[in-house]
Amino acid sequence: MRTDIIADTGTDTATSTHTGVPTINDVARVAGVGKTSVSRYLNGETDALSPALKGRIEAAIAALSYRPNQMARGLKRGRTRLIGILLADLQNPYSVAVTQGIEAACRQAGLMPMLCNTANEIDLQSRYLDLLRTYRAEGLIVNPVGLPDSALLQIGAGGMPLVLLDRTVDGVDCDSVGLDNERAARQMADHLVDNGFETLFFVSESFASVSSRREREAAFVAQAQLRGATPHTLVIDLADPASIAAVLETVGAATVPTRAGKRAAAARANPAARAPAPAARAPAWPRVALLAANGQTMLPIAIALGMRPLPGLGLATFDDPEWLRLAESGITSLRQPTFDIGVNAVQLLNARIDGLDAPARRRTFDAELIVRKSTLAKPARALTGVLPDNPDASLVPSSSS
Amino acid sequence: MRTDIIADTGTDTATSTHTGVPTINDVARVAGVGKTSVSRYLNGETDALSPALKGRIEAAIAALSYRPNQMARGLKRGRTRLIGILLADLQNPYSVAVTQGIEAACRQAGLMPMLCNTANEIDLQSRYLDLLRTYRAEGLIVNPVGLPDSALLQIGAGGMPLVLLDRTVDGVDCDSVGLDNERAARQMADHLVDNGFETLFFVSESFASVSSRREREAAFVAQAQLRGATPHTLVIDLADPASIAAVLETVGAATVPTRAGKRAAAARANPAARAPAPAARAPAWPRVALLAANGQTMLPIAIALGMRPLPGLGLATFDDPEWLRLAESGITSLRQPTFDIGVNAVQLLNARIDGLDAPARRRTFDAELIVRKSTLAKPARALTGVLPDNPDASLVPSSSS
DNA sequence: TTGTAAGCGTTATCAT
DNA sequence: ATGATAACGCTTACAA
């Protein structure tokens, strides 16, 4: 048995003057076995290998720190174990959270996820789609940009397994995972009405082309009406500070017990009079609530509001981003099981990769309603699971004083 | 010339009963040319091709919607065009921002970045390192987890081109990109001292094993002392609310004109006396400032402070995350040129991939100091580039009232 | 139990 | 200017 690693006279076909990465031939030569045996070892067919050979191969692999070439493997077997993950917005904590689940599931399934940030640009999405075809990705998990994309339509029609994430796309009939938006929106509407809110604002970025936003809006409005409340839908442009201000003004005008809102409302109702606000009134139970279509939408609103509850205004949002836990803003939230969503996306996809031929499946998940102070009818009433609020923003948080 | 696409009698070697993805053989057959010519066309060797052939090939490729198999290409040429991007924390907006630059530069260089979130876990980092070796990635850009990793050391020593991002690692001698931490920290210390701050707090997560934090702390402290100010370093654990509270309490105790801080300071200085605070004093110019080691550290602090400036406390941070622009918190920041950093990481790496053999290079970038209200000596003094602040957090932002 | 040889889709070397 | 043919590193019949 030969032990020299840099040997130049291969017992095999090759000429092997070595400069580069070790191949299976090198391992075979060093171990003094045929490459077939090495291949078998690599593929776990250990039962058909004598312990002696197995040991020699193991040693050789370690000595060379050999790693099988996945490209060559993929070429031969026709499966690269690569899957593409296209995310419309990696800035959104939701995307990263789902990614965590995807990566964990991929690890278990022996898949390699290729994360691609399409940054809400349709041409980036098609570019990555093309690139992934080129690398023979075995499947795709796509959180699509909210615009029609011929490349995506083609993929949906053509052979490559495809799972849509959070959003569906008209004309693409494939597996999908996401929140049960209808149920979550109804749940939230019920919670708000149950707690005495009568005027309900739904705030969202443009939702014409984003299915999840559409579903949330429709269900929230419907349920609110059903329960006798008055819903309004506000479209916000997060890139435009004026738009954010406008939304706050609109909501503020409807908020009765708030100074600014009251002034604004009064001024609006009767611009000439400038009636001073009546000093005392019945206890100011909140009656106006605002529900944001996702965490990214709520953030600028909460910031503009100083990250703390305002008397007379209930705040709620889809998603439960990290900063909500830091802020004692009393913002009620609908937490998505992002990790599970990611895991299930991979499961659905992997089944297709393994050859499953079935009609499109959709897996939806329930949101967890996390009630916080601003949407409770009576702040004084004790309620389990309610987080404490910070009445005055002194330097030292109330919890430590 | 044959035009049937599904034909089963190949003029070539293959048996070609077609079920799967079209290959270069299919294109050759449909176009009625040799595969060599197709390969030449694909590689842009158009000068050695008659226009006639070129046209036929073009048509065939379009008809089949053929895409060359990058795996096979990589196998033959030895270059996969794949590079691995390992990020210690994809939750950090900094990482995503740099990613944008990386992706743009990759597009231009014809590289395919594989984003991997190591989630601050050392074993995930080694796992991905291994996986990327397996896929024969041509190079690596790594924002390393702040812990020694034998796998990374090995890569650094071994052949694969490697560029370190933001952080360097002891014992790994390779190219790196990042902020000029020393210069930025000095710049900030100067700014604060120039504006009358005397007590300076540097707040950071554990920085023993993270080079960038170490550099920032050391330079900030040194420059503060040089300028006659009193620096303190506070280590914070962002996962622990009590730790955040403790930091705020410490800083608050040092903040003279603040009610809570004043009380605390007095009590601390003279526990027995309980001297009431002197009612009137000279105008309360800020004299205590807090600098966060990065945006992630500042976020919970700003939230606890209600996202608005506090009299007597200057706030500043490395990084300039999106939420800073939304908040009118007066937080001064050191904006990193994240896009450029990403682009340069790819440039450095690509040069190595193209065979450059040179000693390790380091490219540093200057931060842009963005001055906001809380760190100005006299709020009244007009200064260009200063953002307006929101004195009272009414529902309607001041800009629109 | 182990080895030989063919071939995955591409490019590179050689003919023509 | 164009095409046959041999690798690239691996898996997989098929032999031995």
Short mmCIF file of C-alpha atoms in Angstrom, two decimals, chain B residues 148-364:
data_model
loop_
_atom_site.label_atom_id
_atom_site.label_comp_id
_atom_site.label_asym_id
_atom_site.label_seq_id
_atom_site.Cartn_x
_atom_site.Cartn_y
_atom_site.Cartn_z
CA PRO B 148 -12.18 31.22 17.12
CA ASP B 149 -13.12 28.75 14.41
CA SER B 150 -10.69 26.09 13.29
CA ALA B 151 -12.53 25.72 9.99
CA LEU B 152 -12.00 29.38 9.24
CA LEU B 153 -8.36 29.23 10.23
CA GLN B 154 -7.93 26.32 7.88
CA ILE B 155 -9.54 28.16 5.01
CA GLY B 156 -7.39 31.18 5.75
CA ALA B 157 -4.27 29.06 5.58
CA GLY B 158 -5.42 26.86 2.70
CA GLY B 159 -5.98 27.90 -0.84
CA MET B 160 -9.48 29.37 -1.03
CA PRO B 161 -9.56 33.16 -1.48
CA LEU B 162 -11.02 34.83 1.57
CA VAL B 163 -12.09 38.36 2.42
CA LEU B 164 -13.05 39.27 5.96
CA LEU B 165 -15.87 41.73 6.45
CA ASP B 166 -16.08 44.30 9.24
CA ARG B 167 -14.17 42.08 11.64
CA THR B 168 -10.72 40.56 11.50
CA VAL B 169 -9.71 37.29 13.10
CA ASP B 170 -6.51 36.59 14.98
CA GLY B 171 -4.34 34.15 13.12
CA VAL B 172 -6.09 34.62 9.79
CA ASP B 173 -3.97 36.62 7.42
CA CYS B 174 -6.13 37.64 4.48
CA ASP B 175 -7.76 40.55 2.71
CA SER B 176 -10.32 42.51 4.65
CA VAL B 177 -12.70 45.42 4.33
CA GLY B 178 -14.37 47.52 6.93
CA LEU B 179 -14.78 50.88 8.54
CA ASP B 180 -11.81 52.92 9.67
CA ASN B 181 -12.97 52.42 13.22
CA GLU B 182 -10.20 54.38 14.80
CA ARG B 183 -10.77 57.45 12.72
CA ALA B 184 -14.54 57.30 13.11
CA ALA B 185 -14.33 56.91 16.87
CA ARG B 186 -11.92 59.85 17.13
CA GLN B 187 -14.17 61.91 14.91
CA MET B 188 -17.08 61.24 17.20
CA ALA B 189 -15.11 61.91 20.37
CA ASP B 190 -13.99 65.25 18.92
CA HIS B 191 -17.52 66.15 17.96
CA LEU B 192 -18.82 65.42 21.43
CA VAL B 193 -16.04 67.24 23.25
CA ASP B 194 -16.34 70.18 20.88
CA ASN B 195 -19.96 70.42 21.85
CA GLY B 196 -19.27 70.56 25.54
CA PHE B 197 -19.76 66.98 26.61
CA GLU B 198 -17.48 66.00 29.44
CA THR B 199 -18.64 62.59 30.55
CA LEU B 200 -18.66 60.10 27.72
CA PHE B 201 -20.16 56.62 27.82
CA PHE B 202 -19.27 54.00 25.27
CA VAL B 203 -21.88 51.23 25.23
CA SER B 204 -21.23 47.96 23.49
CA GLU B 205 -22.04 44.30 23.58
CA SER B 206 -19.24 42.09 24.78
CA PHE B 207 -16.32 43.13 22.61
CA ALA B 208 -13.46 40.94 23.69
CA SER B 209 -13.70 38.80 20.56
CA VAL B 210 -15.07 41.29 18.05
CA SER B 211 -12.28 43.34 16.56
CA SER B 212 -14.39 46.21 15.28
CA ARG B 213 -15.93 46.83 18.69
CA ARG B 214 -12.55 46.64 20.36
CA GLU B 215 -11.10 49.18 17.95
CA ARG B 216 -14.00 51.55 18.37
CA GLU B 217 -13.85 51.40 22.13
CA ALA B 218 -10.11 51.85 22.37
CA ALA B 219 -9.96 54.81 20.00
CA PHE B 220 -12.97 56.51 21.53
CA VAL B 221 -11.64 56.22 25.04
CA ALA B 222 -8.17 57.34 24.02
CA GLN B 223 -9.37 60.37 22.13
CA ALA B 224 -11.78 61.36 24.88
CA GLN B 225 -8.98 61.31 27.41
CA LEU B 226 -6.71 63.21 25.06
CA ARG B 227 -9.34 65.90 24.83
CA GLY B 228 -9.78 66.10 28.58
CA ALA B 229 -13.12 64.35 28.82
CA THR B 230 -13.95 61.42 31.09
CA PRO B 231 -14.73 58.23 29.19
CA HIS B 232 -16.50 55.18 30.59
CA THR B 233 -17.12 51.85 28.91
CA LEU B 234 -20.34 49.98 29.54
CA VAL B 235 -20.94 46.42 28.38
CA ILE B 236 -24.52 45.59 27.58
CA ASP B 237 -26.32 42.31 27.01
CA LEU B 238 -29.07 43.00 24.52
CA ALA B 239 -30.84 39.76 25.33
CA ASP B 240 -31.30 40.85 28.94
CA PRO B 241 -33.72 43.69 29.71
CA ALA B 242 -32.14 44.13 33.12
CA SER B 243 -28.82 44.85 31.47
CA ILE B 244 -30.36 47.55 29.33
CA ALA B 245 -32.00 49.06 32.36
CA ALA B 246 -28.73 48.99 34.25
CA VAL B 247 -26.95 50.87 31.49
CA LEU B 248 -29.64 53.51 31.44
CA GLU B 249 -29.50 53.86 35.17
CA THR B 250 -25.75 54.30 35.16
CA VAL B 251 -25.90 56.89 32.43
CA GLY B 252 -28.88 58.56 34.04
CA ALA B 253 -27.09 58.89 37.34
CA ALA B 254 -24.36 60.81 35.59
CA THR B 255 -26.74 63.11 33.78
CA VAL B 256 -26.98 66.22 35.86
CA PRO B 257 -29.95 68.24 34.63
CA THR B 258 -32.31 65.29 34.54
CA ARG B 259 -34.73 64.80 37.38
CA ALA B 260 -34.18 61.12 37.81
CA GLY B 261 -30.50 61.37 37.14
CA LYS B 262 -30.08 64.28 39.50
CA ARG B 263 -31.80 62.50 42.26
CA ALA B 264 -29.78 59.40 41.70
CA ALA B 265 -26.54 61.34 41.47
CA ALA B 266 -27.27 63.22 44.65
CA ALA B 267 -28.22 60.10 46.51
CA ARG B 268 -25.10 58.42 45.29
CA ALA B 269 -22.80 61.28 46.27
CA ASN B 270 -24.31 61.78 49.69
CA PRO B 271 -26.64 59.02 50.74
CA ALA B 272 -27.30 60.47 54.16
CA ALA B 273 -28.02 64.09 53.41
CA ARG B 274 -30.70 63.68 50.73
CA ALA B 275 -30.06 67.21 49.70
CA PRO B 276 -32.89 68.56 47.58
CA ALA B 277 -31.76 69.64 44.16
CA PRO B 278 -31.03 73.34 43.87
CA ALA B 279 -34.03 74.72 42.09
CA ALA B 280 -32.39 77.03 39.63
CA ARG B 281 -29.01 76.78 38.01
CA ALA B 282 -27.21 77.90 34.93
CA PRO B 283 -28.90 76.84 31.67
CA ALA B 284 -28.71 73.06 31.51
CA TRP B 285 -26.42 72.43 28.58
CA PRO B 286 -25.92 68.75 27.95
CA ARG B 287 -22.71 67.42 29.40
CA VAL B 288 -23.15 63.64 29.33
CA ALA B 289 -23.14 61.71 26.08
CA LEU B 290 -23.67 58.09 25.18
CA LEU B 291 -22.12 56.45 22.11
CA ALA B 292 -23.41 53.04 21.04
CA ALA B 293 -21.01 50.65 19.32
CA ASN B 294 -23.55 49.94 16.61
CA GLY B 295 -27.13 50.49 15.56
CA GLN B 296 -28.36 47.27 17.10
CA THR B 297 -27.10 48.47 20.46
CA MET B 298 -28.67 51.89 20.16
CA LEU B 299 -32.12 50.61 19.24
CA PRO B 300 -33.25 49.32 22.63
CA ILE B 301 -31.73 52.35 24.31
CA ALA B 302 -33.58 54.74 22.06
CA ILE B 303 -36.78 52.81 22.53
CA ALA B 304 -36.46 52.87 26.30
CA LEU B 305 -35.95 56.60 26.02
CA GLY B 306 -39.16 57.00 24.04
CA MET B 307 -37.40 57.82 20.79
CA ARG B 308 -36.92 61.42 21.72
CA PRO B 309 -34.08 63.54 23.04
CA LEU B 310 -33.65 63.93 26.76
CA PRO B 311 -32.36 67.16 28.21
CA GLY B 312 -28.82 66.76 29.39
CA LEU B 313 -28.04 63.60 27.44
CA GLY B 314 -26.28 63.43 24.11
CA LEU B 315 -26.98 60.35 22.02
CA ALA B 316 -24.78 59.00 19.26
CA THR B 317 -24.23 55.72 17.51
CA PHE B 318 -22.19 53.88 14.96
CA ASP B 319 -24.32 52.98 11.93
CA ASP B 320 -27.24 54.93 10.55
CA PRO B 321 -30.15 52.51 10.39
CA GLU B 322 -33.42 53.27 8.67
CA TRP B 323 -35.32 53.89 11.90
CA LEU B 324 -33.03 56.77 12.79
CA ARG B 325 -34.35 58.66 9.83
CA LEU B 326 -37.89 58.02 10.98
CA ALA B 327 -37.30 58.93 14.57
CA GLU B 328 -36.86 62.54 15.45
CA SER B 329 -34.79 61.46 18.34
CA GLY B 330 -31.83 63.70 17.66
CA ILE B 331 -29.44 60.76 17.61
CA THR B 332 -26.17 61.62 15.93
CA SER B 333 -24.74 58.83 13.83
CA LEU B 334 -21.72 57.54 11.97
CA ARG B 335 -23.02 56.32 8.64
CA GLN B 336 -20.99 53.55 7.06
CA PRO B 337 -20.72 53.38 3.27
CA THR B 338 -22.18 49.90 3.34
CA PHE B 339 -22.74 49.59 -0.38
CA ASP B 340 -19.15 50.52 -1.18
CA ILE B 341 -17.91 48.17 1.47
CA GLY B 342 -19.78 45.33 -0.18
CA VAL B 343 -18.55 46.26 -3.64
CA ASN B 344 -14.96 46.44 -2.47
CA ALA B 345 -15.17 43.10 -0.73
CA VAL B 346 -16.11 41.54 -4.04
CA GLN B 347 -13.39 43.40 -5.90
CA LEU B 348 -10.73 42.22 -3.49
CA LEU B 349 -12.03 38.70 -3.69
CA ASN B 350 -12.34 38.67 -7.45
CA ALA B 351 -8.74 39.75 -7.86
CA ARG B 352 -7.65 36.75 -5.81
CA ILE B 353 -9.91 34.47 -7.79
CA ASP B 354 -8.27 35.78 -10.92
CA GLY B 355 -4.97 34.63 -9.51
CA LEU B 356 -3.56 37.69 -7.76
CA ASP B 357 -0.80 36.68 -5.40
CA ALA B 358 0.02 39.47 -2.99
CA PRO B 359 0.24 40.08 0.73
CA ALA B 360 -3.01 40.62 2.58
CA ARG B 361 -4.65 43.91 1.77
CA ARG B 362 -7.01 45.90 3.95
CA ARG B 363 -9.44 48.51 2.68
CA THR B 364 -10.98 50.83 5.21
#
